[in-house]
Amino acid sequence: MALEYSYKTKPSRSRLLNSVFMSTVDVAAKSLVSVASNLKIESSYRWKPRDHFKFMLMLMTWFSVWVIRLFIDYFPFSPHSLLPFSSNLQYDYAPPSSSSSSSMAILSTYSTPSSMDLILQDPFHAFSVDALGRVLTNILSLLNEIPASSRKYQFAMAMAEKIMDGNFSEGHDELMEVNRMALGSAFGRTLRLLNRSLEKQQGSNDFIGASTLIKALPLGSHISSYVNTFKLCLRIAVQTVKAATGQFQKRYEISDDVVPEKLAQELLWITNKLQSYGFVSEAMMQWSYASTVASLAFTANPRVQGFIVKISATILRDLGNENIQVPNQVKFRLLVLWLPLFSHANNGLSYPFLTGFEKMEVERAMDQVISTLSATDQEVILTNWLQDFTISASDWPNLQLSYDRWCTSTRQLAF
């Protein structure tokens, strides 16, 4: 099949005149401001020859602007027209007829590929995937720095979600890897910031142990209220002094209570994103090593504690998913670290952490995961659980079925 077409080119306008035009406009504007200011200041005086010269120079500059604009609009300029053998004629190009396969090759060559094809196939555009990863990582790091009360916080979060959802909808492995790497990095960074803020908050809560002892004394409840009031006044005084001396300028020292809650909420959001994109194993690996956060969560603010419980429940609920492959050591560490928090947390005294259905799902997942571990690991997990469960006021999680199953299997192995 023969293919004939005309390929016409028109000379492109050079950017030279545009740059000259803008430069001339800038000079003319500055001269106009200068002359106008002189007129305002020296309105009661006669013009000097210098003033007349500046005024005429301004008029000539503006006239030059009009001339250049006229050339740009009606006399297209091309640098190639300066060459001796160049012309501004249109060229017709008719390629020789060829077979159907050759014609299809020509069409594919001149067809405009999609941006995704350029990213994945053209080596000169391969860096675009890395650029998306850098942009997404930058936005996720900004979320840690922007205050939650700022109106730009939701804007940045929406931008990150838009990029990640776009990568996920394309379905390419390279773009999915961008989401995994960016979210995994954001999870680790936010976890470190949460750890640091909880440690700082724990340092300011050193009176907790003393308050507990004081309450045990006669009239201890009244004395404890005075101690708490003194603690609050001392914290306000320290913050006021730091602000006055200019040493209170770090972002995460604004409030000892607000910052951990913000970071814990961001960590829950990142966990949900990892889960929705199928990369929750990234959170499992890092959450299994968060022993400091697990210990500090016991004395954390109830709202911060609630977010940490939700993160743990989300991760443990997916731990029983057959499609998620993680080592048994990770499963063991997750259960040993976070089961005590489930038993001793406030469990939503002010507002519910988890719904009844979510608790049932987490219990079922933990029971399934425990059954896949070795008998020794089951013994450690279930012994610790029974100790925490019997001394706590909470009835969740109830792993009695797992405990009975372990006892039955141990009897069978003994004989």
mmCIF file of C-alpha atoms in Angstrom:
data_model
loop_
_atom_site.group_PDB
_atom_site.id
_atom_site.type_symbol
_atom_site.label_atom_id
_atom_site.label_comp_id
_atom_site.label_asym_id
_atom_site.label_seq_id
_atom_site.Cartn_x
_atom_site.Cartn_y
_atom_site.Cartn_z
ATOM 1 C CA MET A 1 0.000 0.000 0.000
ATOM 2 C CA ALA A 2 1.531 3.242 -1.127
ATOM 3 C CA LEU A 3 1.459 6.113 1.278
ATOM 4 C CA GLU A 4 1.872 9.698 0.073
ATOM 5 C CA TYR A 5 1.530 12.762 2.200
ATOM 6 C CA SER A 6 2.831 16.306 2.345
ATOM 7 C CA TYR A 7 5.035 17.370 5.175
ATOM 8 C CA LYS A 8 4.964 21.169 5.347
ATOM 9 C CA THR A 9 7.074 23.240 7.640
ATOM 10 C CA LYS A 10 6.814 26.893 8.461
ATOM 11 C CA PRO A 11 9.677 28.885 9.800
ATOM 12 C CA SER A 12 9.447 29.281 13.542
ATOM 13 C CA ARG A 13 9.728 32.743 14.972
ATOM 14 C CA SER A 14 12.935 33.325 16.708
ATOM 15 C CA ARG A 15 13.033 34.054 20.364
ATOM 16 C CA LEU A 16 15.546 36.816 19.698
ATOM 17 C CA LEU A 17 12.946 39.470 18.935
ATOM 18 C CA ASN A 18 10.852 38.397 21.893
ATOM 19 C CA SER A 19 13.780 38.802 24.267
ATOM 20 C CA VAL A 20 14.673 42.180 22.716
ATOM 21 C CA PHE A 21 11.051 43.238 23.024
ATOM 22 C CA MET A 22 10.833 42.337 26.703
ATOM 23 C CA SER A 23 14.151 44.008 27.474
ATOM 24 C CA THR A 24 13.033 47.193 25.717
ATOM 25 C CA VAL A 25 9.715 47.179 27.574
ATOM 26 C CA ASP A 26 11.605 46.866 30.857
ATOM 27 C CA VAL A 27 13.859 49.821 30.017
ATOM 28 C CA ALA A 28 10.886 51.902 28.877
ATOM 29 C CA ALA A 29 8.959 51.145 32.050
ATOM 30 C CA LYS A 30 11.903 52.143 34.236
ATOM 31 C CA SER A 31 12.361 55.396 32.320
ATOM 32 C CA LEU A 32 8.654 56.163 32.658
ATOM 33 C CA VAL A 33 8.817 55.660 36.429
ATOM 34 C CA SER A 34 11.920 57.850 36.615
ATOM 35 C CA VAL A 35 10.371 60.686 34.603
ATOM 36 C CA ALA A 36 7.089 60.481 36.530
ATOM 37 C CA SER A 37 8.893 60.685 39.861
ATOM 38 C CA ASN A 38 10.851 63.732 38.680
ATOM 39 C CA LEU A 39 7.639 65.397 37.534
ATOM 40 C CA LYS A 40 6.075 64.816 40.936
ATOM 41 C CA ILE A 41 9.050 66.084 42.896
ATOM 42 C CA GLU A 42 10.017 69.017 40.630
ATOM 43 C CA SER A 43 6.530 70.110 39.536
ATOM 44 C CA SER A 44 7.098 73.615 40.898
ATOM 45 C CA TYR A 45 10.432 74.015 39.112
ATOM 46 C CA ARG A 46 11.340 74.503 35.499
ATOM 47 C CA TRP A 47 12.734 71.546 33.575
ATOM 48 C CA LYS A 48 16.424 71.403 33.071
ATOM 49 C CA PRO A 49 17.952 70.273 29.753
ATOM 50 C CA ARG A 50 18.697 66.931 31.358
ATOM 51 C CA ASP A 51 15.004 66.460 32.149
ATOM 52 C CA HIS A 52 14.015 67.207 28.541
ATOM 53 C CA PHE A 53 16.589 64.694 27.304
ATOM 54 C CA LYS A 54 15.305 61.988 29.649
ATOM 55 C CA PHE A 55 11.730 62.644 28.513
ATOM 56 C CA MET A 56 12.636 62.400 24.820
ATOM 57 C CA LEU A 57 14.666 59.232 25.498
ATOM 58 C CA MET A 58 11.628 57.717 27.175
ATOM 59 C CA LEU A 59 9.413 58.559 24.177
ATOM 60 C CA MET A 60 11.944 57.065 21.759
ATOM 61 C CA THR A 61 12.177 53.888 23.839
ATOM 62 C CA TRP A 62 8.408 53.424 23.818
ATOM 63 C CA PHE A 63 8.405 54.081 20.056
ATOM 64 C CA SER A 64 11.028 51.337 19.693
ATOM 65 C CA VAL A 65 8.758 49.002 21.641
ATOM 66 C CA TRP A 66 5.963 49.640 19.147
ATOM 67 C CA VAL A 67 8.271 49.038 16.161
ATOM 68 C CA ILE A 68 9.570 45.743 17.555
ATOM 69 C CA ARG A 69 6.025 44.626 18.350
ATOM 70 C CA LEU A 70 5.046 45.450 14.738
ATOM 71 C CA PHE A 71 7.872 43.298 13.358
ATOM 72 C CA ILE A 72 6.965 40.411 15.630
ATOM 73 C CA ASP A 73 3.305 40.461 14.592
ATOM 74 C CA TYR A 74 3.532 41.041 10.841
ATOM 75 C CA PHE A 75 7.071 40.149 9.763
ATOM 76 C CA PRO A 76 7.966 36.680 11.066
ATOM 77 C CA PHE A 77 11.657 36.395 11.604
ATOM 78 C CA SER A 78 13.691 33.234 11.330
ATOM 79 C CA PRO A 79 17.432 32.908 11.911
ATOM 80 C CA HIS A 80 17.664 30.610 8.894
ATOM 81 C CA SER A 81 16.575 33.476 6.635
ATOM 82 C CA LEU A 82 19.957 35.071 7.228
ATOM 83 C CA LEU A 83 21.700 32.214 5.404
ATOM 84 C CA PRO A 84 22.470 32.882 1.720
ATOM 85 C CA PHE A 85 20.697 29.798 0.358
ATOM 86 C CA SER A 86 17.713 29.797 2.691
ATOM 87 C CA SER A 87 14.185 30.659 1.727
ATOM 88 C CA ASN A 88 10.849 30.876 3.478
ATOM 89 C CA LEU A 89 9.084 28.599 1.046
ATOM 90 C CA GLN A 90 7.079 25.568 2.132
ATOM 91 C CA TYR A 91 8.492 22.162 1.384
ATOM 92 C CA ASP A 92 6.506 19.185 0.189
ATOM 93 C CA TYR A 93 7.976 15.823 1.039
ATOM 94 C CA ALA A 94 6.568 12.633 -0.459
ATOM 95 C CA PRO A 95 8.287 9.459 0.755
ATOM 96 C CA PRO A 96 8.596 6.611 -1.704
ATOM 97 C CA SER A 97 5.867 4.013 -1.738
ATOM 98 C CA SER A 98 6.620 0.877 0.204
ATOM 99 C CA SER A 99 4.980 -2.271 1.482
ATOM 100 C CA SER A 100 2.313 -2.238 4.129
ATOM 101 C CA SER A 101 4.785 -3.134 6.866
ATOM 102 C CA SER A 102 7.058 -0.250 5.883
ATOM 103 C CA SER A 103 4.094 2.089 5.849
ATOM 104 C CA MET A 104 3.067 1.008 9.307
ATOM 105 C CA ALA A 105 6.633 1.575 10.479
ATOM 106 C CA ILE A 106 6.532 5.108 9.115
ATOM 107 C CA LEU A 107 3.218 5.780 10.821
ATOM 108 C CA SER A 108 4.502 4.448 14.110
ATOM 109 C CA THR A 109 7.591 6.640 13.793
ATOM 110 C CA TYR A 110 5.609 9.836 13.281
ATOM 111 C CA SER A 111 2.778 9.007 15.666
ATOM 112 C CA THR A 112 2.857 10.764 18.999
ATOM 113 C CA PRO A 113 3.487 8.259 21.802
ATOM 114 C CA SER A 114 1.903 8.585 25.190
ATOM 115 C CA SER A 115 3.902 10.076 28.027
ATOM 116 C CA MET A 116 3.997 6.726 29.776
ATOM 117 C CA ASP A 117 5.525 5.047 26.724
ATOM 118 C CA LEU A 118 8.216 7.719 26.672
ATOM 119 C CA ILE A 119 8.975 7.102 30.338
ATOM 120 C CA LEU A 120 9.193 3.338 30.060
ATOM 121 C CA GLN A 121 10.756 2.899 26.598
ATOM 122 C CA ASP A 122 12.833 5.922 25.710
ATOM 123 C CA PRO A 123 16.155 5.828 27.601
ATOM 124 C CA PHE A 124 16.398 9.597 27.436
ATOM 125 C CA HIS A 125 13.145 9.857 29.407
ATOM 126 C CA ALA A 126 13.800 7.043 31.862
ATOM 127 C CA PHE A 127 14.765 9.558 34.532
ATOM 128 C CA SER A 128 11.144 10.723 34.694
ATOM 129 C CA VAL A 129 10.207 7.783 36.924
ATOM 130 C CA ASP A 130 12.957 8.758 39.363
ATOM 131 C CA ALA A 131 11.731 12.346 39.188
ATOM 132 C CA LEU A 132 8.250 11.220 40.249
ATOM 133 C CA GLY A 133 9.800 9.367 43.161
ATOM 134 C CA ARG A 134 11.761 12.429 44.259
ATOM 135 C CA VAL A 135 8.715 14.687 44.022
ATOM 136 C CA LEU A 136 6.524 12.248 45.956
ATOM 137 C CA THR A 137 9.176 11.755 48.646
ATOM 138 C CA ASN A 138 9.542 15.508 48.980
ATOM 139 C CA ILE A 139 5.791 16.027 49.432
ATOM 140 C CA LEU A 140 5.572 13.259 52.026
ATOM 141 C CA SER A 141 8.465 14.783 53.970
ATOM 142 C CA LEU A 142 6.740 18.170 53.868
ATOM 143 C CA LEU A 143 3.730 16.636 55.595
ATOM 144 C CA ASN A 144 5.891 16.082 58.682
ATOM 145 C CA GLU A 145 6.893 19.739 58.701
ATOM 146 C CA ILE A 146 3.596 21.492 57.888
ATOM 147 C CA PRO A 147 1.381 22.081 60.952
ATOM 148 C CA ALA A 148 -1.886 20.174 60.807
ATOM 149 C CA SER A 149 -3.787 23.409 61.464
ATOM 150 C CA SER A 150 -2.416 24.985 58.278
ATOM 151 C CA ARG A 151 -4.721 25.045 55.258
ATOM 152 C CA LYS A 152 -1.777 23.904 53.115
ATOM 153 C CA TYR A 153 -1.561 20.625 55.050
ATOM 154 C CA GLN A 154 -4.605 19.110 53.362
ATOM 155 C CA PHE A 155 -3.413 20.555 50.050
ATOM 156 C CA ALA A 156 -0.060 18.745 50.313
ATOM 157 C CA MET A 157 -1.756 15.521 51.373
ATOM 158 C CA ALA A 158 -4.151 15.738 48.411
ATOM 159 C CA MET A 159 -1.206 16.296 46.044
ATOM 160 C CA ALA A 160 0.558 13.194 47.375
ATOM 161 C CA GLU A 161 -2.607 11.111 47.041
ATOM 162 C CA LYS A 162 -3.115 12.338 43.487
ATOM 163 C CA ILE A 163 0.393 11.283 42.449
ATOM 164 C CA MET A 164 0.135 7.894 44.150
ATOM 165 C CA ASP A 165 -3.334 7.165 42.777
ATOM 166 C CA GLY A 166 -2.122 8.113 39.291
ATOM 167 C CA ASN A 167 0.827 5.742 39.583
ATOM 168 C CA PHE A 168 -1.434 2.971 40.857
ATOM 169 C CA SER A 169 -4.020 3.439 38.081
ATOM 170 C CA GLU A 170 -1.345 3.111 35.390
ATOM 171 C CA GLY A 171 -0.451 -0.346 36.688
ATOM 172 C CA HIS A 172 3.211 -0.268 35.623
ATOM 173 C CA ASP A 173 5.669 -2.013 37.907
ATOM 174 C CA GLU A 174 8.061 0.939 37.820
ATOM 175 C CA LEU A 175 5.387 3.337 39.043
ATOM 176 C CA MET A 176 4.192 0.923 41.694
ATOM 177 C CA GLU A 177 7.776 0.715 42.916
ATOM 178 C CA VAL A 178 7.783 4.522 43.188
ATOM 179 C CA ASN A 179 4.811 4.340 45.568
ATOM 180 C CA ARG A 180 6.415 1.557 47.600
ATOM 181 C CA MET A 181 9.766 3.298 48.018
ATOM 182 C CA ALA A 182 8.275 6.701 48.816
ATOM 183 C CA LEU A 183 5.740 5.367 51.318
ATOM 184 C CA GLY A 184 8.279 3.039 52.933
ATOM 185 C CA SER A 185 10.691 5.933 53.399
ATOM 186 C CA ALA A 186 7.914 8.150 54.749
ATOM 187 C CA PHE A 187 6.849 5.433 57.206
ATOM 188 C CA GLY A 188 10.375 5.098 58.594
ATOM 189 C CA ARG A 189 10.898 8.866 58.829
ATOM 190 C CA THR A 190 7.551 9.482 60.551
ATOM 191 C CA LEU A 191 8.173 6.572 62.924
ATOM 192 C CA ARG A 192 11.522 8.060 63.967
ATOM 193 C CA LEU A 193 9.923 11.476 64.543
ATOM 194 C CA LEU A 194 7.138 9.884 66.585
ATOM 195 C CA ASN A 195 9.699 8.000 68.646
ATOM 196 C CA ARG A 196 11.612 11.200 69.307
ATOM 197 C CA SER A 197 8.510 13.191 70.244
ATOM 198 C CA LEU A 198 7.239 10.452 72.576
ATOM 199 C CA GLU A 199 10.624 10.317 74.306
ATOM 200 C CA LYS A 200 10.531 14.060 74.769
ATOM 201 C CA GLN A 201 6.986 13.866 76.100
ATOM 202 C CA GLN A 202 7.994 11.052 78.428
ATOM 203 C CA GLY A 203 10.786 13.233 79.764
ATOM 204 C CA SER A 204 8.252 15.927 80.629
ATOM 205 C CA ASN A 205 6.042 13.343 82.340
ATOM 206 C CA ASP A 206 8.535 12.288 85.014
ATOM 207 C CA PHE A 207 6.014 13.267 87.668
ATOM 208 C CA ILE A 208 3.725 10.349 86.733
ATOM 209 C CA GLY A 209 5.460 7.832 88.971
ATOM 210 C CA ALA A 210 5.620 10.336 91.814
ATOM 211 C CA SER A 211 1.923 11.148 91.408
ATOM 212 C CA THR A 212 1.053 7.470 91.688
ATOM 213 C CA LEU A 213 2.955 7.183 94.965
ATOM 214 C CA ILE A 214 1.464 10.376 96.311
ATOM 215 C CA LYS A 215 -2.081 9.175 95.643
ATOM 216 C CA ALA A 216 -1.414 6.147 97.824
ATOM 217 C CA LEU A 217 -0.736 8.409 100.811
ATOM 218 C CA PRO A 218 -3.423 9.898 103.070
ATOM 219 C CA LEU A 219 -4.995 12.912 101.350
ATOM 220 C CA GLY A 220 -2.897 11.891 98.385
ATOM 221 C CA SER A 221 -5.517 12.829 95.801
ATOM 222 C CA HIS A 222 -5.522 16.459 96.975
ATOM 223 C CA ILE A 223 -1.748 16.621 97.056
ATOM 224 C CA SER A 224 -1.573 15.045 93.600
ATOM 225 C CA SER A 225 -3.789 17.776 92.130
ATOM 226 C CA TYR A 226 -1.392 20.416 93.479
ATOM 227 C CA VAL A 227 1.544 18.530 91.984
ATOM 228 C CA ASN A 228 -0.131 18.406 88.587
ATOM 229 C CA THR A 229 -0.926 22.122 88.754
ATOM 230 C CA PHE A 230 2.686 22.879 89.648
ATOM 231 C CA LYS A 231 3.845 20.713 86.749
ATOM 232 C CA LEU A 232 1.607 22.605 84.299
ATOM 233 C CA CYS A 233 2.806 25.994 85.557
ATOM 234 C CA LEU A 234 6.417 24.873 85.347
ATOM 235 C CA ARG A 235 5.989 23.732 81.744
ATOM 236 C CA ILE A 236 4.370 27.043 80.736
ATOM 237 C CA ALA A 237 7.140 29.002 82.451
ATOM 238 C CA VAL A 238 9.886 26.998 80.721
ATOM 239 C CA GLN A 239 8.253 27.454 77.319
ATOM 240 C CA THR A 240 7.857 31.210 77.926
ATOM 241 C CA VAL A 241 11.517 31.597 78.887
ATOM 242 C CA LYS A 242 12.670 29.630 75.837
ATOM 243 C CA ALA A 243 10.521 31.743 73.556
ATOM 244 C CA ALA A 244 11.872 34.956 75.048
ATOM 245 C CA THR A 245 15.499 33.897 74.699
ATOM 246 C CA GLY A 246 15.062 32.769 71.089
ATOM 247 C CA GLN A 247 15.842 29.142 71.827
ATOM 248 C CA PHE A 248 12.300 27.932 71.223
ATOM 249 C CA GLN A 249 12.388 27.846 67.451
ATOM 250 C CA LYS A 250 12.380 24.185 66.536
ATOM 251 C CA ARG A 251 9.324 22.953 64.715
ATOM 252 C CA TYR A 252 8.547 20.010 66.897
ATOM 253 C CA GLU A 253 8.890 21.809 70.206
ATOM 254 C CA ILE A 254 5.719 23.856 69.830
ATOM 255 C CA SER A 255 3.571 21.474 71.854
ATOM 256 C CA ASP A 256 4.410 18.245 73.650
ATOM 257 C CA ASP A 257 0.885 16.928 73.134
ATOM 258 C CA VAL A 258 -0.051 18.048 69.626
ATOM 259 C CA VAL A 259 3.059 16.907 67.772
ATOM 260 C CA PRO A 260 2.924 13.188 68.738
ATOM 261 C CA GLU A 261 -0.763 13.067 67.854
ATOM 262 C CA LYS A 262 -0.098 14.651 64.455
ATOM 263 C CA LEU A 263 2.748 12.264 63.707
ATOM 264 C CA ALA A 264 0.755 9.227 64.849
ATOM 265 C CA GLN A 265 -2.148 10.265 62.623
ATOM 266 C CA GLU A 266 0.204 10.691 59.661
ATOM 267 C CA LEU A 267 1.710 7.270 60.367
ATOM 268 C CA LEU A 268 -1.781 5.735 60.322
ATOM 269 C CA TRP A 269 -2.486 7.453 56.995
ATOM 270 C CA ILE A 270 0.757 6.107 55.510
ATOM 271 C CA THR A 271 -0.076 2.630 56.810
ATOM 272 C CA ASN A 272 -3.499 2.736 55.145
ATOM 273 C CA LYS A 273 -1.889 3.837 51.877
ATOM 274 C CA LEU A 274 0.625 0.999 52.031
ATOM 275 C CA GLN A 275 -2.247 -1.388 52.661
ATOM 276 C CA SER A 276 -4.367 -0.078 49.780
ATOM 277 C CA TYR A 277 -1.465 -0.371 47.318
ATOM 278 C CA GLY A 278 -0.485 -3.855 48.495
ATOM 279 C CA PHE A 279 2.762 -2.921 50.268
ATOM 280 C CA VAL A 280 1.737 -3.347 53.899
ATOM 281 C CA SER A 281 4.695 -5.687 54.382
ATOM 282 C CA GLU A 282 6.901 -2.557 54.370
ATOM 283 C CA ALA A 283 5.061 -1.338 57.468
ATOM 284 C CA MET A 284 5.206 -4.797 59.062
ATOM 285 C CA MET A 285 8.983 -4.966 58.828
ATOM 286 C CA GLN A 286 9.559 -1.539 60.370
ATOM 287 C CA TRP A 287 6.754 -1.801 62.943
ATOM 288 C CA SER A 288 8.204 -5.076 64.250
ATOM 289 C CA TYR A 289 11.360 -3.205 65.353
ATOM 290 C CA ALA A 290 9.542 -0.256 66.998
ATOM 291 C CA SER A 291 10.141 -1.496 70.537
ATOM 292 C CA THR A 292 10.683 1.992 71.965
ATOM 293 C CA VAL A 293 7.394 3.277 70.572
ATOM 294 C CA ALA A 294 5.648 0.158 71.895
ATOM 295 C CA SER A 295 6.912 0.832 75.419
ATOM 296 C CA LEU A 296 6.251 4.587 75.305
ATOM 297 C CA ALA A 297 2.717 4.057 74.006
ATOM 298 C CA PHE A 298 1.594 2.800 77.442
ATOM 299 C CA THR A 299 1.956 6.265 78.991
ATOM 300 C CA ALA A 300 1.200 8.297 75.876
ATOM 301 C CA ASN A 301 -1.730 10.654 75.463
ATOM 302 C CA PRO A 302 -4.964 8.647 74.960
ATOM 303 C CA ARG A 303 -5.463 10.055 71.476
ATOM 304 C CA VAL A 304 -1.874 9.225 70.475
ATOM 305 C CA GLN A 305 -2.331 5.798 72.013
ATOM 306 C CA GLY A 306 -5.485 5.342 69.965
ATOM 307 C CA PHE A 307 -3.700 5.980 66.681
ATOM 308 C CA ILE A 308 -0.910 3.582 67.648
ATOM 309 C CA VAL A 309 -3.488 0.899 68.475
ATOM 310 C CA LYS A 310 -5.135 1.442 65.092
ATOM 311 C CA ILE A 311 -1.795 1.123 63.285
ATOM 312 C CA SER A 312 -1.013 -2.093 65.134
ATOM 313 C CA ALA A 313 -4.469 -3.489 64.471
ATOM 314 C CA THR A 314 -4.231 -2.666 60.760
ATOM 315 C CA ILE A 315 -0.850 -4.370 60.456
ATOM 316 C CA LEU A 316 -1.809 -7.450 62.494
ATOM 317 C CA ARG A 317 -5.086 -7.826 60.629
ATOM 318 C CA ASP A 318 -3.213 -8.141 57.349
ATOM 319 C CA LEU A 319 -0.618 -10.414 58.916
ATOM 320 C CA GLY A 320 -2.909 -13.385 58.305
ATOM 321 C CA ASN A 321 -3.316 -12.599 54.608
ATOM 322 C CA GLU A 322 -1.944 -15.454 52.529
ATOM 323 C CA ASN A 323 -0.832 -13.079 49.778
ATOM 324 C CA ILE A 324 1.515 -11.248 52.161
ATOM 325 C CA GLN A 325 4.752 -13.110 52.719
ATOM 326 C CA VAL A 326 6.823 -12.060 55.720
ATOM 327 C CA PRO A 327 9.272 -14.140 57.805
ATOM 328 C CA ASN A 328 8.006 -15.867 60.933
ATOM 329 C CA GLN A 329 10.454 -13.796 62.965
ATOM 330 C CA VAL A 330 8.594 -10.644 61.898
ATOM 331 C CA LYS A 331 5.279 -12.205 62.888
ATOM 332 C CA PHE A 332 6.697 -13.212 66.270
ATOM 333 C CA ARG A 333 8.126 -9.756 66.986
ATOM 334 C CA LEU A 334 4.866 -8.032 66.020
ATOM 335 C CA LEU A 335 2.804 -10.192 68.352
ATOM 336 C CA VAL A 336 5.240 -9.951 71.261
ATOM 337 C CA LEU A 337 5.563 -6.172 70.967
ATOM 338 C CA TRP A 338 1.974 -5.087 70.425
ATOM 339 C CA LEU A 339 -0.221 -7.618 72.230
ATOM 340 C CA PRO A 340 0.491 -6.024 75.662
ATOM 341 C CA LEU A 341 -0.632 -2.612 74.355
ATOM 342 C CA PHE A 342 -3.940 -4.093 73.209
ATOM 343 C CA SER A 343 -4.591 -5.351 76.738
ATOM 344 C CA HIS A 344 -3.456 -2.286 78.690
ATOM 345 C CA ALA A 345 -4.538 0.555 76.399
ATOM 346 C CA ASN A 346 -7.366 2.825 77.475
ATOM 347 C CA ASN A 347 -9.458 1.128 74.792
ATOM 348 C CA GLY A 348 -11.358 4.225 73.850
ATOM 349 C CA LEU A 349 -12.598 5.650 77.136
ATOM 350 C CA SER A 350 -13.137 9.003 75.442
ATOM 351 C CA TYR A 351 -13.802 7.670 71.945
ATOM 352 C CA PRO A 352 -13.610 4.159 70.461
ATOM 353 C CA PHE A 353 -10.288 3.068 69.011
ATOM 354 C CA LEU A 354 -11.677 0.082 67.139
ATOM 355 C CA THR A 355 -15.169 -1.142 66.343
ATOM 356 C CA GLY A 356 -16.402 -4.515 67.509
ATOM 357 C CA PHE A 357 -16.095 -5.928 64.001
ATOM 358 C CA GLU A 358 -12.501 -4.707 63.691
ATOM 359 C CA LYS A 359 -11.622 -6.350 67.014
ATOM 360 C CA MET A 360 -13.077 -9.646 65.794
ATOM 361 C CA GLU A 361 -11.034 -9.432 62.585
ATOM 362 C CA VAL A 362 -7.810 -8.723 64.477
ATOM 363 C CA GLU A 363 -8.464 -11.583 66.901
ATOM 364 C CA ARG A 364 -9.108 -13.975 64.030
ATOM 365 C CA ALA A 365 -5.943 -12.868 62.231
ATOM 366 C CA MET A 366 -3.801 -13.223 65.368
ATOM 367 C CA ASP A 367 -5.209 -16.676 66.039
ATOM 368 C CA GLN A 368 -4.369 -17.723 62.487
ATOM 369 C CA VAL A 369 -0.831 -16.300 62.663
ATOM 370 C CA ILE A 370 -0.095 -17.888 66.039
ATOM 371 C CA SER A 371 -1.066 -21.303 64.669
ATOM 372 C CA THR A 372 1.646 -20.998 61.992
ATOM 373 C CA LEU A 373 4.469 -20.359 64.467
ATOM 374 C CA SER A 374 6.603 -22.891 66.245
ATOM 375 C CA ALA A 375 5.507 -24.363 69.565
ATOM 376 C CA THR A 376 8.205 -22.416 71.432
ATOM 377 C CA ASP A 377 7.147 -19.084 69.897
ATOM 378 C CA GLN A 378 3.508 -19.862 70.683
ATOM 379 C CA GLU A 379 4.412 -20.551 74.292
ATOM 380 C CA VAL A 380 6.170 -17.185 74.685
ATOM 381 C CA ILE A 381 3.365 -15.221 73.009
ATOM 382 C CA LEU A 382 0.482 -16.931 74.803
ATOM 383 C CA THR A 383 2.178 -16.900 78.224
ATOM 384 C CA ASN A 384 2.747 -13.151 77.987
ATOM 385 C CA TRP A 385 -0.781 -12.624 76.699
ATOM 386 C CA LEU A 386 -2.351 -14.557 79.581
ATOM 387 C CA GLN A 387 -0.397 -12.540 82.133
ATOM 388 C CA ASP A 388 -1.447 -9.215 80.596
ATOM 389 C CA PHE A 389 -5.017 -10.308 79.976
ATOM 390 C CA THR A 390 -5.647 -11.440 83.557
ATOM 391 C CA ILE A 391 -4.404 -8.252 85.218
ATOM 392 C CA SER A 392 -5.960 -5.765 82.786
ATOM 393 C CA ALA A 393 -9.521 -4.463 82.807
ATOM 394 C CA SER A 394 -9.947 -5.111 79.083
ATOM 395 C CA ASP A 395 -11.580 -8.231 77.648
ATOM 396 C CA TRP A 396 -9.805 -7.837 74.329
ATOM 397 C CA PRO A 397 -7.983 -9.532 72.741
ATOM 398 C CA ASN A 398 -9.246 -12.915 73.915
ATOM 399 C CA LEU A 399 -6.904 -15.611 72.616
ATOM 400 C CA GLN A 400 -8.303 -18.451 74.666
ATOM 401 C CA LEU A 401 -8.867 -20.590 71.543
ATOM 402 C CA SER A 402 -5.204 -20.225 70.587
ATOM 403 C CA TYR A 403 -4.143 -21.040 74.142
ATOM 404 C CA ASP A 404 -6.331 -24.166 74.281
ATOM 405 C CA ARG A 405 -5.091 -25.307 70.896
ATOM 406 C CA TRP A 406 -1.485 -24.904 71.989
ATOM 407 C CA CYS A 407 -2.147 -26.912 75.172
ATOM 408 C CA THR A 408 -3.804 -29.694 73.161
ATOM 409 C CA SER A 409 -0.978 -29.895 70.634
ATOM 410 C CA THR A 410 1.605 -29.897 73.437
ATOM 411 C CA ARG A 411 -0.100 -32.874 75.118
ATOM 412 C CA GLN A 412 -0.141 -34.774 71.846
ATOM 413 C CA LEU A 413 3.549 -34.134 71.281
ATOM 414 C CA ALA A 414 4.424 -35.215 74.817
ATOM 415 C CA PHE A 415 3.185 -38.768 74.286
#
